[in-house]
CSV table of N, CA and C in Angstrom, one decimal:
chain,number,residue,atom,x,y,z
A,1,MET,N,61.4,60.4,2.5
A,1,MET,CA,60.3,60.6,2.0
A,1,MET,C,59.8,59.9,3.7
A,2,ARG,N,58.8,60.2,4.4
A,2,ARG,CA,58.2,59.5,5.5
A,2,ARG,C,57.4,58.3,5.0
A,3,MET,N,57.8,57.0,6.0
A,3,MET,CA,57.4,56.1,5.7
A,3,MET,C,55.1,56.1,5.7
A,4,THR,N,54.8,57.5,6.4
A,4,THR,CA,53.5,57.6,5.9
A,4,THR,C,53.1,57.7,4.7
A,5,HIS,N,53.8,58.7,4.4
A,5,HIS,CA,53.8,59.0,2.8
A,5,HIS,C,53.7,57.8,1.8
A,6,LEU,N,54.7,57.0,2.3
A,6,LEU,CA,55.2,56.4,1.5
A,6,LEU,C,54.0,55.0,1.6
A,7,LEU,N,53.4,54.4,2.5
A,7,LEU,CA,51.7,54.1,2.8
A,7,LEU,C,50.3,54.5,2.2
A,8,ALA,N,51.2,56.2,2.0
A,8,ALA,CA,49.0,56.6,1.1
A,8,ALA,C,49.8,55.8,-0.1
A,9,PHE,N,50.8,56.2,-0.3
A,9,PHE,CA,50.9,56.0,-1.7
A,9,PHE,C,51.1,54.4,-2.1
A,10,ALA,N,51.3,53.8,-1.4
A,10,ALA,CA,51.0,52.4,-1.8
A,10,ALA,C,50.0,51.6,-1.4
A,11,ALA,N,48.5,52.7,-0.6
A,11,ALA,CA,47.3,51.8,-0.5
A,11,ALA,C,46.9,51.4,-2.0
A,12,PRO,N,47.0,52.8,-2.7
A,12,PRO,CA,46.0,52.4,-3.9
A,12,PRO,C,47.2,51.2,-4.9
A,13,LEU,N,48.4,50.9,-4.7
A,13,LEU,CA,49.1,50.4,-4.9
A,13,LEU,C,49.3,48.7,-4.9
A,14,ALA,N,48.2,48.6,-3.9
A,14,ALA,CA,48.6,46.8,-3.2
A,14,ALA,C,47.4,46.2,-4.3
A,15,LEU,N,46.5,47.2,-5.3
A,15,LEU,CA,45.7,46.8,-6.2
A,15,LEU,C,46.5,46.3,-7.6
A,16,LEU,N,47.4,47.5,-7.7
A,16,LEU,CA,48.3,47.1,-8.8
A,16,LEU,C,49.5,47.5,-9.2
A,17,LEU,N,50.1,46.4,-8.8
A,17,LEU,CA,51.9,46.2,-8.8
A,17,LEU,C,52.4,45.7,-10.5
A,18,PRO,N,52.4,46.0,-11.3
A,18,PRO,CA,53.0,44.7,-12.0
A,18,PRO,C,54.7,45.0,-12.7
A,19,LEU,N,55.1,44.1,-13.4
A,19,LEU,CA,56.9,44.3,-13.6
A,19,LEU,C,56.6,43.5,-15.1
A,20,SER,N,57.6,44.3,-16.1
A,20,SER,CA,57.9,43.9,-17.2
A,20,SER,C,58.1,44.5,-18.3
A,21,ALA,N,57.9,44.0,-19.3
A,21,ALA,CA,57.8,45.2,-20.6
A,21,ALA,C,57.3,45.9,-20.0
A,22,GLN,N,57.0,46.8,-21.3
A,22,GLN,CA,56.1,48.3,-21.2
A,22,GLN,C,54.9,47.8,-22.4
A,23,ALA,N,54.2,48.2,-21.4
A,23,ALA,CA,52.6,48.1,-22.0
A,23,ALA,C,51.6,48.4,-21.5
A,24,ALA,N,50.3,49.0,-22.2
A,24,ALA,CA,49.4,50.2,-22.0
A,24,ALA,C,48.4,49.7,-20.6
A,25,TRP,N,47.9,50.3,-20.5
A,25,TRP,CA,47.3,50.2,-19.2
A,25,TRP,C,45.8,49.5,-19.9
A,26,PRO,N,45.0,48.9,-19.2
A,26,PRO,CA,43.8,48.0,-20.1
A,26,PRO,C,42.9,48.8,-19.8
A,27,LYS,N,42.0,48.9,-20.6
A,27,LYS,CA,40.5,50.1,-20.5
A,27,LYS,C,40.2,50.2,-19.1
A,28,ASP,N,39.6,51.4,-18.6
A,28,ASP,CA,39.4,51.9,-17.5
A,28,ASP,C,40.2,51.4,-16.1
A,29,LEU,N,41.6,51.4,-16.0
A,29,LEU,CA,42.1,50.7,-15.0
A,29,LEU,C,43.0,51.6,-14.9
A,30,LYS,N,43.6,52.4,-15.8
A,30,LYS,CA,44.1,53.7,-15.2
A,30,LYS,C,43.6,55.2,-14.4
A,31,ALA,N,42.1,55.0,-15.5
A,31,ALA,CA,41.4,56.1,-14.2
A,31,ALA,C,41.0,55.9,-13.2
A,32,GLN,N,40.5,53.9,-12.7
A,32,GLN,CA,40.5,53.3,-11.3
A,32,GLN,C,41.8,53.8,-10.4
A,33,TYR,N,42.8,52.9,-11.1
A,33,TYR,CA,44.3,54.1,-10.4
A,33,TYR,C,44.5,55.5,-9.8
A,34,THR,N,43.7,56.0,-10.5
A,34,THR,CA,44.2,57.5,-10.5
A,34,THR,C,43.0,57.4,-9.1
A,35,ALA,N,41.6,57.4,-9.4
A,35,ALA,CA,40.4,57.8,-8.7
A,35,ALA,C,40.8,57.0,-7.0
A,36,GLN,N,41.8,56.2,-7.0
A,36,GLN,CA,42.0,55.7,-5.8
A,36,GLN,C,43.4,56.4,-4.9
A,37,CYS,N,44.2,56.1,-6.1
A,37,CYS,CA,45.5,57.4,-5.5
A,37,CYS,C,45.6,58.6,-5.2
A,38,VAL,N,44.6,59.3,-5.7
A,38,VAL,CA,44.6,60.8,-5.5
A,38,VAL,C,43.9,60.9,-4.2
A,39,PRO,N,42.9,60.8,-4.0
A,39,PRO,CA,42.6,60.6,-2.7
A,39,PRO,C,43.6,60.5,-1.3
A,40,ALA,N,44.3,59.5,-1.6
A,40,ALA,CA,45.1,58.5,-0.6
A,40,ALA,C,45.9,60.0,-0.1
A,41,ALA,N,46.6,59.6,-1.6
A,41,ALA,CA,47.9,61.1,-1.7
A,41,ALA,C,48.0,62.1,-1.1
A,42,ALA,N,46.5,62.2,-1.8
A,42,ALA,CA,46.1,64.0,-0.9
A,42,ALA,C,46.1,64.3,0.0
A,43,LYS,N,46.0,63.2,1.4
A,43,LYS,CA,45.5,63.4,2.6
A,43,LYS,C,47.0,63.8,3.6
A,44,THR,N,48.0,63.4,2.6
A,44,THR,CA,49.5,64.0,2.9
A,44,THR,C,50.2,64.9,2.5
A,45,ILE,N,49.6,65.3,0.9
A,45,ILE,CA,50.6,66.2,0.4
A,45,ILE,C,49.7,66.8,-0.3
A,46,GLY,N,48.4,67.0,-0.4
A,46,GLY,CA,47.7,68.3,-1.0
A,46,GLY,C,47.2,67.6,-2.6
A,47,GLU,N,45.7,68.1,-2.4
A,47,GLU,CA,45.2,67.3,-4.0
A,47,GLU,C,46.4,67.5,-4.9
A,48,GLU,N,46.7,69.3,-5.7
A,48,GLU,CA,47.4,69.1,-7.0
A,48,GLU,C,48.5,68.4,-6.8
A,49,ALA,N,49.4,68.2,-5.7
A,49,ALA,CA,51.0,67.3,-5.5
A,49,ALA,C,50.2,66.2,-5.7
A,50,ALA,N,48.9,65.4,-5.3
A,50,ALA,CA,48.5,64.2,-5.4
A,50,ALA,C,48.4,63.8,-6.7
A,51,LYS,N,47.3,64.7,-7.3
A,51,LYS,CA,47.7,64.9,-9.1
A,51,LYS,C,48.9,64.4,-9.9
A,52,ALA,N,49.6,64.9,-9.5
A,52,ALA,CA,50.9,64.9,-10.3
A,52,ALA,C,51.6,63.8,-10.0
A,53,HIS,N,51.7,63.4,-8.6
A,53,HIS,CA,52.2,61.8,-8.0
A,53,HIS,C,51.4,60.7,-8.6
A,54,CYS,N,50.3,60.7,-8.4
A,54,CYS,CA,49.5,59.3,-9.0
A,54,CYS,C,49.7,59.6,-10.7
A,55,ALA,N,49.6,60.2,-11.2
A,55,ALA,CA,50.1,60.4,-12.8
A,55,ALA,C,51.1,60.1,-13.2
A,56,CYS,N,52.4,60.6,-12.4
A,56,CYS,CA,53.8,59.8,-12.4
A,56,CYS,C,53.9,58.4,-12.1
A,57,GLY,N,53.1,57.9,-11.0
A,57,GLY,CA,53.2,56.6,-10.7
A,57,GLY,C,52.2,55.5,-11.6
A,58,ALA,N,51.4,56.3,-12.4
A,58,ALA,CA,50.5,55.4,-13.7
A,58,ALA,C,51.8,55.5,-14.9
A,59,ASP,N,52.3,56.6,-15.2
A,59,ASP,CA,53.2,56.2,-16.3
A,59,ASP,C,54.5,55.0,-15.6
A,60,LYS,N,54.9,55.2,-14.6
A,60,LYS,CA,55.9,54.2,-14.0
A,60,LYS,C,55.4,52.9,-14.4
A,61,ILE,N,54.0,52.4,-13.8
A,61,ILE,CA,53.6,51.3,-14.0
A,61,ILE,C,53.3,51.0,-15.4
A,62,GLU,N,52.9,51.7,-16.4
A,62,GLU,CA,52.4,51.2,-17.8
A,62,GLU,C,54.2,51.2,-18.4
A,63,LYS,N,55.3,51.8,-17.8
A,63,LYS,CA,56.3,51.4,-17.8
A,63,LYS,C,57.2,50.4,-18.3
A,64,ASN,N,57.0,50.1,-16.7
A,64,ASN,CA,57.6,48.8,-16.4
A,64,ASN,C,56.9,47.5,-16.0
A,65,PHE,N,55.7,47.4,-16.4
A,65,PHE,CA,54.8,46.4,-15.9
A,65,PHE,C,53.6,46.2,-17.5
A,66,THR,N,53.7,44.4,-17.7
A,66,THR,CA,52.7,44.4,-19.0
A,66,THR,C,51.3,44.4,-18.6
A,67,THR,N,50.7,44.2,-19.3
A,67,THR,CA,49.0,44.5,-19.5
A,67,THR,C,48.2,43.5,-18.7
A,68,ALA,N,49.5,42.2,-18.8
A,68,ALA,CA,48.5,41.7,-17.6
A,68,ALA,C,48.9,41.2,-16.7
A,69,GLN,N,50.0,41.8,-15.9
A,69,GLN,CA,50.6,42.6,-14.9
A,69,GLN,C,49.7,43.4,-13.9
A,70,ILE,N,49.7,44.4,-15.0
A,70,ILE,CA,48.7,45.3,-14.9
A,70,ILE,C,47.0,45.1,-14.0
A,71,LYS,N,46.6,44.3,-15.3
A,71,LYS,CA,45.0,44.1,-14.6
A,71,LYS,C,44.9,42.7,-13.5
A,72,GLU,N,46.5,42.0,-13.1
A,72,GLU,CA,46.5,41.4,-12.0
A,72,GLU,C,46.1,42.3,-11.1
A,73,LEU,N,47.4,43.3,-10.7
A,73,LEU,CA,47.5,44.0,-9.8
A,73,LEU,C,46.3,44.9,-9.6
A,74,MET,N,45.5,44.9,-10.6
A,74,MET,CA,44.0,45.9,-10.1
A,74,MET,C,42.8,44.8,-9.8
A,75,GLY,N,43.1,44.0,-10.1
A,75,GLY,CA,42.0,42.3,-9.8
A,75,GLY,C,42.9,41.9,-8.3
A,76,PRO,N,41.8,41.0,-8.0
A,76,PRO,CA,41.5,40.2,-6.6
A,76,PRO,C,42.9,39.6,-6.4
A,77,ALA,N,43.7,39.4,-7.5
A,77,ALA,CA,44.4,38.1,-7.3
A,77,ALA,C,45.7,39.8,-6.9
A,78,GLY,N,46.1,40.8,-6.8
A,78,GLY,CA,46.9,41.7,-6.9
A,78,GLY,C,47.0,41.4,-5.2
A,79,ALA,N,45.9,41.5,-4.8
A,79,ALA,CA,46.5,41.6,-3.1
A,79,ALA,C,47.4,40.1,-2.3
A,80,LYS,N,46.9,39.5,-3.1
A,80,LYS,CA,47.8,38.1,-3.2
A,80,LYS,C,48.9,38.0,-4.0
A,81,ASN,N,49.5,38.8,-4.5
A,81,ASN,CA,51.2,38.8,-5.1
A,81,ASN,C,51.8,39.9,-4.1
A,82,PRO,N,52.6,39.4,-3.2
A,82,PRO,CA,53.6,40.5,-2.8
A,82,PRO,C,54.6,41.0,-3.1
A,83,GLN,N,55.1,39.5,-3.7
A,83,GLN,CA,56.2,40.7,-5.1
A,83,GLN,C,56.3,41.5,-6.3
A,84,LEU,N,54.5,41.4,-7.0
A,84,LEU,CA,54.1,42.1,-7.5
A,84,LEU,C,54.1,43.4,-6.9
A,85,GLN,N,53.5,43.8,-5.6
A,85,GLN,CA,53.2,44.9,-5.2
A,85,GLN,C,54.4,45.3,-5.1
A,86,GLN,N,55.1,44.9,-4.5
A,86,GLN,CA,56.8,45.6,-3.8
A,86,GLN,C,57.6,45.7,-5.2
A,87,ASP,N,57.4,45.1,-6.3
A,87,ASP,CA,57.7,45.5,-7.4
A,87,ASP,C,57.5,46.9,-8.2
A,88,ALA,N,56.0,46.9,-7.7
A,88,ALA,CA,55.3,48.9,-8.2
A,88,ALA,C,55.3,49.4,-7.5
A,89,LEU,N,55.5,49.3,-6.4
A,89,LEU,CA,56.5,50.0,-4.8
A,89,LEU,C,57.6,51.3,-5.3
A,90,ASN,N,58.4,49.9,-5.6
A,90,ASN,CA,60.5,50.1,-6.0
A,90,ASN,C,59.6,50.8,-7.1
A,91,ALA,N,59.1,50.8,-8.2
A,91,ALA,CA,58.9,51.5,-9.4
A,91,ALA,C,58.3,52.9,-8.9
A,92,ILE,N,57.0,53.0,-8.2
A,92,ILE,CA,56.5,54.3,-7.9
A,92,ILE,C,57.3,55.1,-7.2
A,93,ALA,N,58.4,54.6,-6.3
A,93,ALA,CA,59.4,55.4,-5.4
A,93,ALA,C,60.1,56.5,-6.4
A,94,GLU,N,60.4,56.3,-7.4
A,94,GLU,CA,61.1,57.7,-8.2
A,94,GLU,C,60.4,58.8,-8.2
A,95,CYS,N,59.0,58.5,-8.4
A,95,CYS,CA,57.9,59.5,-8.1
A,95,CYS,C,57.9,60.2,-7.1
A,96,LYS,N,58.6,61.6,-6.8
A,96,LYS,CA,59.4,62.2,-5.5
A,96,LYS,C,57.6,63.5,-5.7
A,97,ALA,N,57.4,63.2,-4.1
A,97,ALA,CA,55.9,64.1,-4.3
A,97,ALA,C,56.5,64.7,-2.8
A,98,SER,N,55.9,66.2,-2.3
A,98,SER,CA,56.4,66.7,-1.2
A,98,SER,C,54.9,67.6,-0.8
A,99,PRO,N,54.8,67.6,0.2
A,99,PRO,CA,53.7,67.9,0.8
A,99,PRO,C,53.4,69.7,1.2
A,100,GLN,N,52.4,70.1,0.5
A,100,GLN,CA,52.0,71.6,-0.4
A,100,GLN,C,52.1,72.1,1.2
A,101,PRO,N,53.0,73.4,1.5
A,101,PRO,CA,52.7,74.0,2.3
A,101,PRO,C,51.4,74.6,2.7
A,102,LYS,N,51.0,75.0,4.1
A,102,LYS,CA,49.5,75.2,4.6
A,102,LYS,C,49.5,76.8,4.4
A,103,LYS,N,48.5,77.1,3.6
A,103,LYS,CA,48.6,78.5,3.6
A,103,LYS,C,47.5,78.9,5.1
């Protein structure tokens, strides 16, 4: 995956990067994550692939981070925690996304 693809996926993640025990997404934060992720990813891989990639990323975050970490990541404190951001990027990197061929 190219660095530009990672950056497109990382942009919305800069706000939501937790790590630890499995937890549930706090109310409305999963929708907020998806609303930020899909448009950013769609710029490089297309709308449908972006939806699949972002859904996978949301699942990885939910599986690998606590509710408190997800809240931190989605809030203003998330931008101040580079380790949390990196941990989230590492978890989401397992979600493969390929650009859709141009028609």
